[in-house]
CSV table of C-alpha atoms in Angstrom, one decimal:
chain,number,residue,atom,x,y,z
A,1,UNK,CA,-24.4,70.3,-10.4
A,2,UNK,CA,-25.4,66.4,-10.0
A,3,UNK,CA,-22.3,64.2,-11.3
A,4,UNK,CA,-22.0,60.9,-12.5
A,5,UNK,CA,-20.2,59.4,-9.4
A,6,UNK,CA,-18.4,55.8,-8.8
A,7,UNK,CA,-21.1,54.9,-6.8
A,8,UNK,CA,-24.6,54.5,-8.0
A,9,UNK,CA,-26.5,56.5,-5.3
A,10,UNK,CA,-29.7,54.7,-6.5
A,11,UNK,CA,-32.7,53.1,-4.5
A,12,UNK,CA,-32.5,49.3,-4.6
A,13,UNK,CA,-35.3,49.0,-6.1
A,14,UNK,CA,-34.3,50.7,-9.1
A,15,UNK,CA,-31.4,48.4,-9.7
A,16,UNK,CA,-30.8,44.5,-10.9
A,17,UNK,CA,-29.7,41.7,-9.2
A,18,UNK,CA,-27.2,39.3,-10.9
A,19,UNK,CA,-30.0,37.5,-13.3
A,20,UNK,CA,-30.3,41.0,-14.1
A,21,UNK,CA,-33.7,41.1,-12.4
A,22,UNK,CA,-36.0,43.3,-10.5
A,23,UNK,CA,-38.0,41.5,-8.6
A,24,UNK,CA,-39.6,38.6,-10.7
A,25,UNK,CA,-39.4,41.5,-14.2
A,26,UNK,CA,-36.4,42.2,-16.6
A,27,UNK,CA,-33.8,39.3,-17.0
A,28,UNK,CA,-30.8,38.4,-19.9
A,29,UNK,CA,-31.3,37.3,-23.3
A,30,UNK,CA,-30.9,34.0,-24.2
A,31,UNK,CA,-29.7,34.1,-28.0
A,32,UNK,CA,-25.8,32.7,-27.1
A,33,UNK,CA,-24.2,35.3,-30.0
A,34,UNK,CA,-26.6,38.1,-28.6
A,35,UNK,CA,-25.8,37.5,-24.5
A,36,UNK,CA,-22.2,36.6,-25.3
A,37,UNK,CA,-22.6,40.4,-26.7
A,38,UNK,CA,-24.6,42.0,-24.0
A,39,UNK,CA,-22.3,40.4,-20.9
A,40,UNK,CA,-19.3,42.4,-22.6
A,41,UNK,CA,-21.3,45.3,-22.6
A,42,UNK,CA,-22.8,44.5,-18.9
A,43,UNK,CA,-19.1,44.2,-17.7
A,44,UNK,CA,-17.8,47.0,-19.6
A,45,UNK,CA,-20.6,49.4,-18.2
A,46,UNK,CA,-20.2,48.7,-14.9
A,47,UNK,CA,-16.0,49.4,-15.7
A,48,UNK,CA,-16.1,52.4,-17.2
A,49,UNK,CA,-18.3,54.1,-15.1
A,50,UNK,CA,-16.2,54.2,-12.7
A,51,UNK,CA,-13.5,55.8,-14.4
A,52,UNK,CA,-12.5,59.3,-13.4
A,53,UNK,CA,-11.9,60.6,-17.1
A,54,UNK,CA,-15.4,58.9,-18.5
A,55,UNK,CA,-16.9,60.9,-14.8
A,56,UNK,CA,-15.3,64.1,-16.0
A,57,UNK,CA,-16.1,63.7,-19.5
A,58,UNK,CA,-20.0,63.4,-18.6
A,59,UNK,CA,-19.3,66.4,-16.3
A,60,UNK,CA,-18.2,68.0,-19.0
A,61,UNK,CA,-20.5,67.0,-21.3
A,62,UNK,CA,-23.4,67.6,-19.5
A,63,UNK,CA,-22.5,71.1,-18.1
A,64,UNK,CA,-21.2,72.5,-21.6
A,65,UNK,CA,-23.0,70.6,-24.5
A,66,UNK,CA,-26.7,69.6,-23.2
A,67,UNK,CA,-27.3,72.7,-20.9
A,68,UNK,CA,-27.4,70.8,-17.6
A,69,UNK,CA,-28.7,71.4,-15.3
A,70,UNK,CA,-32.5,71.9,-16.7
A,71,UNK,CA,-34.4,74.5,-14.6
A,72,UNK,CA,-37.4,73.8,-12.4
A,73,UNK,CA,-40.2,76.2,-13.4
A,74,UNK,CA,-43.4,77.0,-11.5
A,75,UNK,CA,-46.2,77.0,-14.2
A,76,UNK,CA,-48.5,79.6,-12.5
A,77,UNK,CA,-50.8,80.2,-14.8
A,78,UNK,CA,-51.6,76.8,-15.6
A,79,UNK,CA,-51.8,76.3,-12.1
A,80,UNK,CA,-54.4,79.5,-11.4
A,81,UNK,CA,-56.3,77.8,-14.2
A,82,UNK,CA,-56.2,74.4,-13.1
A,83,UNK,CA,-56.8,75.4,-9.2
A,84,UNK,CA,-55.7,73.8,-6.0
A,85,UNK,CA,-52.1,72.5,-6.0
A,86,UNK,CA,-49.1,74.2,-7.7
A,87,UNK,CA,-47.9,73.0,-11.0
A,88,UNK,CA,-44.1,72.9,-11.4
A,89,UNK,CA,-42.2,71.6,-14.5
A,90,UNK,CA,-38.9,70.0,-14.7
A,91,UNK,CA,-37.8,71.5,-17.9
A,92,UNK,CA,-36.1,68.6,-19.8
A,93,UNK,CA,-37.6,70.3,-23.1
A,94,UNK,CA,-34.9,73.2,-22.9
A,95,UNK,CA,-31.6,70.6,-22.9
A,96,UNK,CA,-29.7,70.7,-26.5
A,97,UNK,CA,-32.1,68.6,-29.2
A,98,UNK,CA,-34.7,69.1,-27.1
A,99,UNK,CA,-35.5,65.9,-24.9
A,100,UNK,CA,-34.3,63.8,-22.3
A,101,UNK,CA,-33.0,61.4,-24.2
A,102,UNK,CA,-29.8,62.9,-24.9
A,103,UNK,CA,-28.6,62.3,-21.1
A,104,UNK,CA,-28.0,58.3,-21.6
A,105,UNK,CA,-27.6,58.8,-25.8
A,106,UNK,CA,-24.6,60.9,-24.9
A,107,UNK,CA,-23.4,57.9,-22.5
A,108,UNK,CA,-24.5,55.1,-24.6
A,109,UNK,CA,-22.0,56.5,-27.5
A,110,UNK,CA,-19.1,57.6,-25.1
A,111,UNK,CA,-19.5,53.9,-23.7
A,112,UNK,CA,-19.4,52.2,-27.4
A,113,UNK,CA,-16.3,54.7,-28.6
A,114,UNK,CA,-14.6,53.5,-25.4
A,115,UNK,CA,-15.4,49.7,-26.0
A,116,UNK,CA,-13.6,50.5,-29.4
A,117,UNK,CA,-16.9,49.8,-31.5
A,118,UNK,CA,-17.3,52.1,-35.0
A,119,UNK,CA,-21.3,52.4,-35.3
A,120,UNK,CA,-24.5,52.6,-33.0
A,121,UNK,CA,-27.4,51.2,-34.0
A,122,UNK,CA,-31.2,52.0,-32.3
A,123,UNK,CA,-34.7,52.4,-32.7
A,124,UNK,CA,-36.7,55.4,-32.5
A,125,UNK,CA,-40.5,56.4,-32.3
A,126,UNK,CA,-41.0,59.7,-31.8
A,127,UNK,CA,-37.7,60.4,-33.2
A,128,UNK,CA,-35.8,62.3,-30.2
A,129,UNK,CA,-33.9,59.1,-29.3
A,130,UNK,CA,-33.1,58.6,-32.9
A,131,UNK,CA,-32.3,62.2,-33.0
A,132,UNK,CA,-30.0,62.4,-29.7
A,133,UNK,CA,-28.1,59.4,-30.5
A,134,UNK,CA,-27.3,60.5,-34.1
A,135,UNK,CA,-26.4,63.9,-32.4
A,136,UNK,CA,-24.2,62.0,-29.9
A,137,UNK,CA,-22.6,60.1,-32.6
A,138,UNK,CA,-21.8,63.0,-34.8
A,139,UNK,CA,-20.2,64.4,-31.4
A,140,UNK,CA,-17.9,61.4,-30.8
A,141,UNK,CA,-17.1,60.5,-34.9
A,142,UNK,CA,-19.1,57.2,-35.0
A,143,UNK,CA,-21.3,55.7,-37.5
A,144,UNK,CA,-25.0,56.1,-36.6
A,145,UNK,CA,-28.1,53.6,-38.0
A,146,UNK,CA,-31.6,54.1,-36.5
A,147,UNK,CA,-34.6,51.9,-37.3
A,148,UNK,CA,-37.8,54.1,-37.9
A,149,UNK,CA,-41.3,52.2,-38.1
A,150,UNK,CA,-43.2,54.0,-41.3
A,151,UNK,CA,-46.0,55.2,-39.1
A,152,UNK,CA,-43.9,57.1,-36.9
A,153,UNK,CA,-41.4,58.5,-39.9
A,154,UNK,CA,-45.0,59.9,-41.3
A,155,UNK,CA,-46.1,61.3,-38.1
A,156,UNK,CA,-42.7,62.8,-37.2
A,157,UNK,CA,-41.0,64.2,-40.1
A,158,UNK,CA,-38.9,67.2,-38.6
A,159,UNK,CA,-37.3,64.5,-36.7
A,160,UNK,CA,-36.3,62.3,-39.3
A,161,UNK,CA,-35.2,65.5,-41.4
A,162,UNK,CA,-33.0,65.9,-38.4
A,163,UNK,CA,-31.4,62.4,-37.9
A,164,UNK,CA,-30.4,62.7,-41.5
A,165,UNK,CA,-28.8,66.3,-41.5
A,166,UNK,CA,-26.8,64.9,-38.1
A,167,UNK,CA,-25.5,61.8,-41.0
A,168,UNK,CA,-27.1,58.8,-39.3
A,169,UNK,CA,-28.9,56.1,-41.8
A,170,UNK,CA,-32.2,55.9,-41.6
A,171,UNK,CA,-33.9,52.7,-41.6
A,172,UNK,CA,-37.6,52.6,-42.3
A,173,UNK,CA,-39.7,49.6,-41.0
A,174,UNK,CA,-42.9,48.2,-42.5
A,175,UNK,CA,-43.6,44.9,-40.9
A,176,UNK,CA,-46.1,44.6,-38.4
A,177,UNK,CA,-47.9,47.9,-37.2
A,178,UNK,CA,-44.9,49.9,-38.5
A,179,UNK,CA,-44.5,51.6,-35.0
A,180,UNK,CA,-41.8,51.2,-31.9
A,181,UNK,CA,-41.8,47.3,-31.5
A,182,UNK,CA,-41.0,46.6,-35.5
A,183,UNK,CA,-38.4,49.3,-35.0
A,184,UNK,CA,-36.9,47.5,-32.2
A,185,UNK,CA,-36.8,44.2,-33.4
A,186,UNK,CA,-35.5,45.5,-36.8
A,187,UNK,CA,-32.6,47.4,-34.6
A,188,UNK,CA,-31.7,44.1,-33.0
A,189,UNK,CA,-31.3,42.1,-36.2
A,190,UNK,CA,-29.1,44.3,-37.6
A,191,UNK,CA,-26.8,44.8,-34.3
A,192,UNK,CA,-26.4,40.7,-34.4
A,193,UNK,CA,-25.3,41.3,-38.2
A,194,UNK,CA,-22.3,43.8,-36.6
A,195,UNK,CA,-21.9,42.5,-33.3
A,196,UNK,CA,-18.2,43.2,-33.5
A,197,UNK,CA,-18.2,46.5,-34.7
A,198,UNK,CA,-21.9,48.2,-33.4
A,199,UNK,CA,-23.1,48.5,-30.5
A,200,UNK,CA,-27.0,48.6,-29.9
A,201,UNK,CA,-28.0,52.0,-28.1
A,202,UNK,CA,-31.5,51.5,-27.0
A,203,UNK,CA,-33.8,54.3,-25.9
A,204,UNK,CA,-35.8,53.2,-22.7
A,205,UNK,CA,-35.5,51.6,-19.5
A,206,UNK,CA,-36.4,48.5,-21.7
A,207,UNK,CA,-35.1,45.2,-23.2
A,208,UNK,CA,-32.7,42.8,-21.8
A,209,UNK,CA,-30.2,43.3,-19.2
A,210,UNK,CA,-28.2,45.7,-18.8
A,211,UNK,CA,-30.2,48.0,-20.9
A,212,UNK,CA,-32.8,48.8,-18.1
A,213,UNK,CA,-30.4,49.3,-15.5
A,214,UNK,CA,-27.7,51.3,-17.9
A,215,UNK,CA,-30.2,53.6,-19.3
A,216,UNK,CA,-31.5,54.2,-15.7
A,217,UNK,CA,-28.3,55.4,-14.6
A,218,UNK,CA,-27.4,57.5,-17.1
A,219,UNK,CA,-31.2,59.2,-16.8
A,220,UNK,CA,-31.3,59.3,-13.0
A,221,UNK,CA,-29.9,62.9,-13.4
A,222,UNK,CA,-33.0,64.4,-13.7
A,223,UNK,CA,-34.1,63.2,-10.3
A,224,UNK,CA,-31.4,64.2,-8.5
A,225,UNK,CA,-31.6,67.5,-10.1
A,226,UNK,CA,-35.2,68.1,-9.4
A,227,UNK,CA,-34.6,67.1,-5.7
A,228,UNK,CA,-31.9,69.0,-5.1
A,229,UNK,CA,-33.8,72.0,-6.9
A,230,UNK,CA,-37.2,71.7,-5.5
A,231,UNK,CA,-35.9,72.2,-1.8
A,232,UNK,CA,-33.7,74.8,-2.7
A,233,UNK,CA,-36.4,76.6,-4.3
A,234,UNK,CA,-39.5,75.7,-1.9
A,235,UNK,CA,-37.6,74.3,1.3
A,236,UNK,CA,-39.8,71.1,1.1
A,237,UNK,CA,-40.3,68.6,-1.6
A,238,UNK,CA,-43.6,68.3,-4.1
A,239,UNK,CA,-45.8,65.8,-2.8
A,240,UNK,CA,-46.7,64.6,-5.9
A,241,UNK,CA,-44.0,63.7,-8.7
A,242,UNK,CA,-45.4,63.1,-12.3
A,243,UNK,CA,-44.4,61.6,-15.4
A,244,UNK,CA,-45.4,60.0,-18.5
A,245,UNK,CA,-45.0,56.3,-19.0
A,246,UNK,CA,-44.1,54.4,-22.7
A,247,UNK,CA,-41.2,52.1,-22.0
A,248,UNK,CA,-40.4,54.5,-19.1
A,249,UNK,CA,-37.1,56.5,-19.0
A,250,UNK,CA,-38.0,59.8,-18.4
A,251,UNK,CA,-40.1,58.5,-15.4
A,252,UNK,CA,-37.4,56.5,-13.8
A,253,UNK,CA,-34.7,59.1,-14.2
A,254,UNK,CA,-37.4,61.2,-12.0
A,255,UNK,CA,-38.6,58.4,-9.5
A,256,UNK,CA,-35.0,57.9,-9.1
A,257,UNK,CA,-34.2,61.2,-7.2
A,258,UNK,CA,-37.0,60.1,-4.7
A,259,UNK,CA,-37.3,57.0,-4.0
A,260,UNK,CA,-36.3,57.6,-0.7
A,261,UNK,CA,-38.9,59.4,0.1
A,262,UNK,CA,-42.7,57.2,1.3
A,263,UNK,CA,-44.0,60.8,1.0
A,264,UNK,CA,-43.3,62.2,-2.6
A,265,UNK,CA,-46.2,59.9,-4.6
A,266,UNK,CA,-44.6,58.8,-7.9
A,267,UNK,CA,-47.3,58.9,-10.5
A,268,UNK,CA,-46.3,57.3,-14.1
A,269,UNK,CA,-48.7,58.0,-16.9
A,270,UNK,CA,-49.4,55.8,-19.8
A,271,UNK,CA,-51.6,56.7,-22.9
A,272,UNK,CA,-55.6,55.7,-22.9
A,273,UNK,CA,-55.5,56.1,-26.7
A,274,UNK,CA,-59.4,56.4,-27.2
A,275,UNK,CA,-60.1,55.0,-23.9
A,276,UNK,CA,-59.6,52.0,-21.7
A,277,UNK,CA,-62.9,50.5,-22.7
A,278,UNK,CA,-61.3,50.2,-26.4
A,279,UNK,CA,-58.7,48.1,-28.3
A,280,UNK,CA,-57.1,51.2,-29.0
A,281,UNK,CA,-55.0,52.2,-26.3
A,282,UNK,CA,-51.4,51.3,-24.8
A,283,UNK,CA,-52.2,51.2,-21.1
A,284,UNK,CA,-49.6,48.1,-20.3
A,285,UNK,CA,-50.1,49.1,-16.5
A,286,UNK,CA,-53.6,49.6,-17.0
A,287,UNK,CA,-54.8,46.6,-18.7
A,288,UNK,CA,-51.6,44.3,-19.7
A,289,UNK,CA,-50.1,41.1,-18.0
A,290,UNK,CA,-46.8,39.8,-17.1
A,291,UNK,CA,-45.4,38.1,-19.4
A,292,UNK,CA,-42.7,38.6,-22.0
A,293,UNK,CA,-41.5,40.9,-24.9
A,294,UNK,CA,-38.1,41.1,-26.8
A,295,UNK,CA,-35.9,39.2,-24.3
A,296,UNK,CA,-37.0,40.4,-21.0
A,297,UNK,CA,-40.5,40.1,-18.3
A,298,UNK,CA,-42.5,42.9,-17.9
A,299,UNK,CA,-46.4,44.0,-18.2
A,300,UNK,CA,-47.7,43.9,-21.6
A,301,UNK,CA,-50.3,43.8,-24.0
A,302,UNK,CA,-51.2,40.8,-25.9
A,303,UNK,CA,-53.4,39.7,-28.5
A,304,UNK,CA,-56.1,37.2,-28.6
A,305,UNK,CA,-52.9,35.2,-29.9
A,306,UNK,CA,-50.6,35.9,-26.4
A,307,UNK,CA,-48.2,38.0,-29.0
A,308,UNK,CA,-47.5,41.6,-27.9
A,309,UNK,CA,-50.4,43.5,-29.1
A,310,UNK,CA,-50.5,46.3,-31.6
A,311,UNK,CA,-51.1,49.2,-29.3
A,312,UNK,CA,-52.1,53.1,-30.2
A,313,UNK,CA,-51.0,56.0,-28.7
A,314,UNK,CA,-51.8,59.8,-30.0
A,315,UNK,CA,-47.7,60.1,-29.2
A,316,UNK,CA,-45.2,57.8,-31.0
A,317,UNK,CA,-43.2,57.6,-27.9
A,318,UNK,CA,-45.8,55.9,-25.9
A,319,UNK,CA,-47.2,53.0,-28.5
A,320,UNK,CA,-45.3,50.3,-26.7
A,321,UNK,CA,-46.8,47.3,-25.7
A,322,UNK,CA,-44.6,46.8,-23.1
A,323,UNK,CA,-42.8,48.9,-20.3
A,324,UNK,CA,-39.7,48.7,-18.3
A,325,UNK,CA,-39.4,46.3,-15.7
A,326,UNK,CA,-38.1,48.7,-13.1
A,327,UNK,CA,-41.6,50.3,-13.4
A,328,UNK,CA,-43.1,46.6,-13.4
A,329,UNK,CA,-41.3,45.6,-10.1
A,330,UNK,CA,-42.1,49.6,-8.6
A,331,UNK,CA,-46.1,49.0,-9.6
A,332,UNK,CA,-46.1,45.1,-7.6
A,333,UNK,CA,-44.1,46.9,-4.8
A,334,UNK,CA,-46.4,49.9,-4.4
A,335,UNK,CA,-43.5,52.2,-4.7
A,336,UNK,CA,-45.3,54.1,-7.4
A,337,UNK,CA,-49.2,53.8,-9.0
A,338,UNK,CA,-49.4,54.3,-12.8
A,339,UNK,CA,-52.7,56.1,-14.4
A,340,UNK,CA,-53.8,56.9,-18.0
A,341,UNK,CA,-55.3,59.7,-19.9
A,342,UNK,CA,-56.5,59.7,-23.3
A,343,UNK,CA,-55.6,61.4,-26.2
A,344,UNK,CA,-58.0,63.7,-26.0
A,345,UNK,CA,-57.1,64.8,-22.3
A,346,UNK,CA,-53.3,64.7,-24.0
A,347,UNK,CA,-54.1,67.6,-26.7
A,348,UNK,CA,-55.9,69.9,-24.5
A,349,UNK,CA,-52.8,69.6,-22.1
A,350,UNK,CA,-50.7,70.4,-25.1
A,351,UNK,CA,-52.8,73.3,-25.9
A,352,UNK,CA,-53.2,74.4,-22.1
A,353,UNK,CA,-49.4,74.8,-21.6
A,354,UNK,CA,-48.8,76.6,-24.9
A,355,UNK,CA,-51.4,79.5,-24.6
A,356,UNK,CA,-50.6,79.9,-21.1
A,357,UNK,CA,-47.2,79.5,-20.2
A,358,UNK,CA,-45.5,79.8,-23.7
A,359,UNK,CA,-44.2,76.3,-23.8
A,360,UNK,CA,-45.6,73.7,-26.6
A,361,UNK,CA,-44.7,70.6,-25.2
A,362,UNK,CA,-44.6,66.8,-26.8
A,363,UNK,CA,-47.4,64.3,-26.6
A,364,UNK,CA,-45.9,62.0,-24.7
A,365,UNK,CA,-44.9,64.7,-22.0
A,366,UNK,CA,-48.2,66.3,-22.5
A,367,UNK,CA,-49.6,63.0,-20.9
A,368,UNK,CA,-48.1,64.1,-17.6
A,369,UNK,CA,-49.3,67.7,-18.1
A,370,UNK,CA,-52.9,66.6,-18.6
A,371,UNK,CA,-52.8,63.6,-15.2
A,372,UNK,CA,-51.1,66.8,-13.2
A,373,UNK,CA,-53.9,69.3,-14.4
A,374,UNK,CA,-56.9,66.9,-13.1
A,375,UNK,CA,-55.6,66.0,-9.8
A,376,UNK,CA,-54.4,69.6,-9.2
A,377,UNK,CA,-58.3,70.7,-8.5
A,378,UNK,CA,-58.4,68.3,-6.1
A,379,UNK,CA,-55.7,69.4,-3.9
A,380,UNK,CA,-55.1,72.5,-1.5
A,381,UNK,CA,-53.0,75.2,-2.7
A,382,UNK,CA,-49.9,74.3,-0.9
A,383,UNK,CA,-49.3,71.3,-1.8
A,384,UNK,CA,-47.4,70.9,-5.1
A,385,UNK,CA,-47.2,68.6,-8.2
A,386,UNK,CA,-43.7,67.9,-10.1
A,387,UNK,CA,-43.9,67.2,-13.8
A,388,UNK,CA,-41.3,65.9,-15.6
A,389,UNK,CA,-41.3,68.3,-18.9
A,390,UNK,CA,-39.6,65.7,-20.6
A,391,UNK,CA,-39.3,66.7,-24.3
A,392,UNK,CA,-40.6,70.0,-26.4
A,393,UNK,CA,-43.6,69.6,-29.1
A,394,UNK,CA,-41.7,71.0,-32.3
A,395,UNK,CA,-41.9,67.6,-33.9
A,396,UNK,CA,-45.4,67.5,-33.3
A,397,UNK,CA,-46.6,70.5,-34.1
A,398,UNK,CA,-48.3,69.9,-37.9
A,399,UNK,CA,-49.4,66.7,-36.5
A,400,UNK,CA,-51.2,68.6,-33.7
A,401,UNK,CA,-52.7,71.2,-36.7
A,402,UNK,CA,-54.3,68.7,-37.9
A,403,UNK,CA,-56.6,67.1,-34.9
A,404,UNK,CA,-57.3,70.6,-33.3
A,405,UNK,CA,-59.5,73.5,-34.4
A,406,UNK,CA,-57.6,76.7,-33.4
């Protein structure tokens, strides 16, 4: 069982410097109220996690309420039907509401209850961030508020039916593109209304400092996991490690576990939309630029007016015009390469995995199904690819109905 331990275990690579940096991407805020905020919570992190009852309670946590830790499957039939390399999944689907996202929700509101705030207060796209944190919330007896853009409420109704049974407030977001960005901006005007008694839980390796770096953490338990598991089960390690890319917490907590090792390839996976060739898309790897989005440096998107373009993505969790800035600084340091498929590719990976290993898969996660499936032809037999499964496709399901003839 991989633990939370006092120290961080992590790559450098993966972690800040004091600017809260990595490399030239990432950084603080400079609104004086809002990074007055955010070097409490900066200083508390780095505290707490280093206490031994927070360490058991994640233990704890982990082990008895999520499910931890998530089995490594070999897809065989997929693989058969793909040909060449073997096809093994990381199953973050199976852990309790059904995503990765509760590993850092459940740490984001054990952190708040211990800083002595009442309420959490997030953004969602898909839904399973809003979804763990309101779970997470219900768990510890704190008030929960997640910001919802209307697109995303539409396209994922189970999970806002969810949030709402859980007893977080939903808040729904029209301005802009109704999608992620709107939601986060919305989220971080209503944590500087509460500073004192919220805390803002956000759900990627995004934003200022120490949100990258804190989400990170709590996420690089998949990695170690799937290192740990993958020798056990194979005696070697995959050579190929896969994962799908929005702002980019799923991939980092599975880059993490290797990034010690120049011969495991970390792959991230971004959406194409309706092609690279087309506006519609939300390839920031692909096709953005450095520059700057909600308080911190990364690749993004812009518009012909150099403000963060409205991006598409088939999966809500991927429509970010932005990524993480650990991914940023990994892509400049050729630590890991970043790809794209469309949505296309995206659905008949979702459909692949359902009729022939039994497991219906999200969109976003069903990027990294459909990268894995092409290279996998190209590859000999014993070589093998780790995806990382990271959330299950219940909430997509009518959504899917709708675009695909059965």
């Amino acid at each position: 069982m991989i633990e939370i331990k006092n120290s961080y275990g992590l790559h450098a690579s993966t972690l800040p410097n004091k600017e809260g940096l990595f490399g030239e991407f990432g950084g603080k805020i400079t609104h004086p109220e809002l990074a007055k905020a955010l070097d409490e919570l900066e200083a508390g992190f780095h505290e707490i996690i280093k206490e031994d009852d927070f360490i058991a309670e994640m233990k704890r946590l982990r082990e008895t309420y999520v499910g931890r830790p998530s089995p490594i499957y070999h897809a065989k039939r997929l693989s058969e039907h793909c040909g060449g390399a073997q096809i093994y999944l990381k199953r973050e689907d199976l852990n309790h509401t059904g995503a990765h996202k509760i590993n850092h929700c459940l740490g984001e509101v054990l952190l708040a209850k211990k800083l002595g705030k009442k309420k959490v207060i997030a953004e969602t796209g898909a839904g399973q961030h809003g979804v763990a944190l309101a779970t997470a919330a219900a768990l510890m007896g704190l008030e929960c508020e997640i910001h919802m853009g209307v697109v995303d409420i539409k396209k994922e109704h189970p999970n806002v039916s969810r949030m709402k049974i859980l007893g977080a407030k939903l808040v729904p977001v029209s301005q802009g593109a109704g999608t992620l960005k709107e939601a986060v901006d919305s989220a971080f005007d209503a944590y500087l209304n509460d500073i004192e008694n919220s805390m803002f839980a956000i759900g990627s390796v995004v934003g200022p400092a120490p949100y990258p770096e804190m989400v990170g953490y709590f996420q690089s338990v998949i990695g170690h996991e799937a290192r740990e598991q993958f020798l056990k089960a194979t005696g070697k390690l995959p050579n190929k490690v896969v994962a799908c890319v929005g702002g980019g917490s799923n991939a980092m907590g599975m880059f993490s576990g290797f990034m010690t090792d120049a011969d495991v390839e970390k792959i991230g996976v971004e959406p194409a939309g309706e092609g690279l060739d087309t506006p519609n898309h939300a390839a920031t790897m692909s096709k953005g630029v450095k520059g700057e989005i909600q308080g911190f440096k990364c690749y993004v998107l812009l518009d012909e007016k150099g403000e963060p373009a409205q991006v598409h993505s088939i999966a809500s969790g991927l429509d970010y015009p932005g990524v993480g800035p650990q991914h940023s600084h990994l892509r400049d340091s050729n630590l890991a390469t970043y790809e794209a498929v469309t949505d296309k590719e995206c659905l008949d990976a979702f459909m692949a995995l359902s009729r022939l290993e039994g497991i219906i898969p999200a969109l976003e996660s069903s990027h990294a199904v459909a990268y894995a499936m092409k290279i996998a032809k190209d590859m000999p037999e014993n070589e093998a690819i780790l995806v990382n499964l990271s959330g299950r496709g219940d909430k997509d399901i009518d959504f899917v109905l709708d675009k695909v003839t059965l």
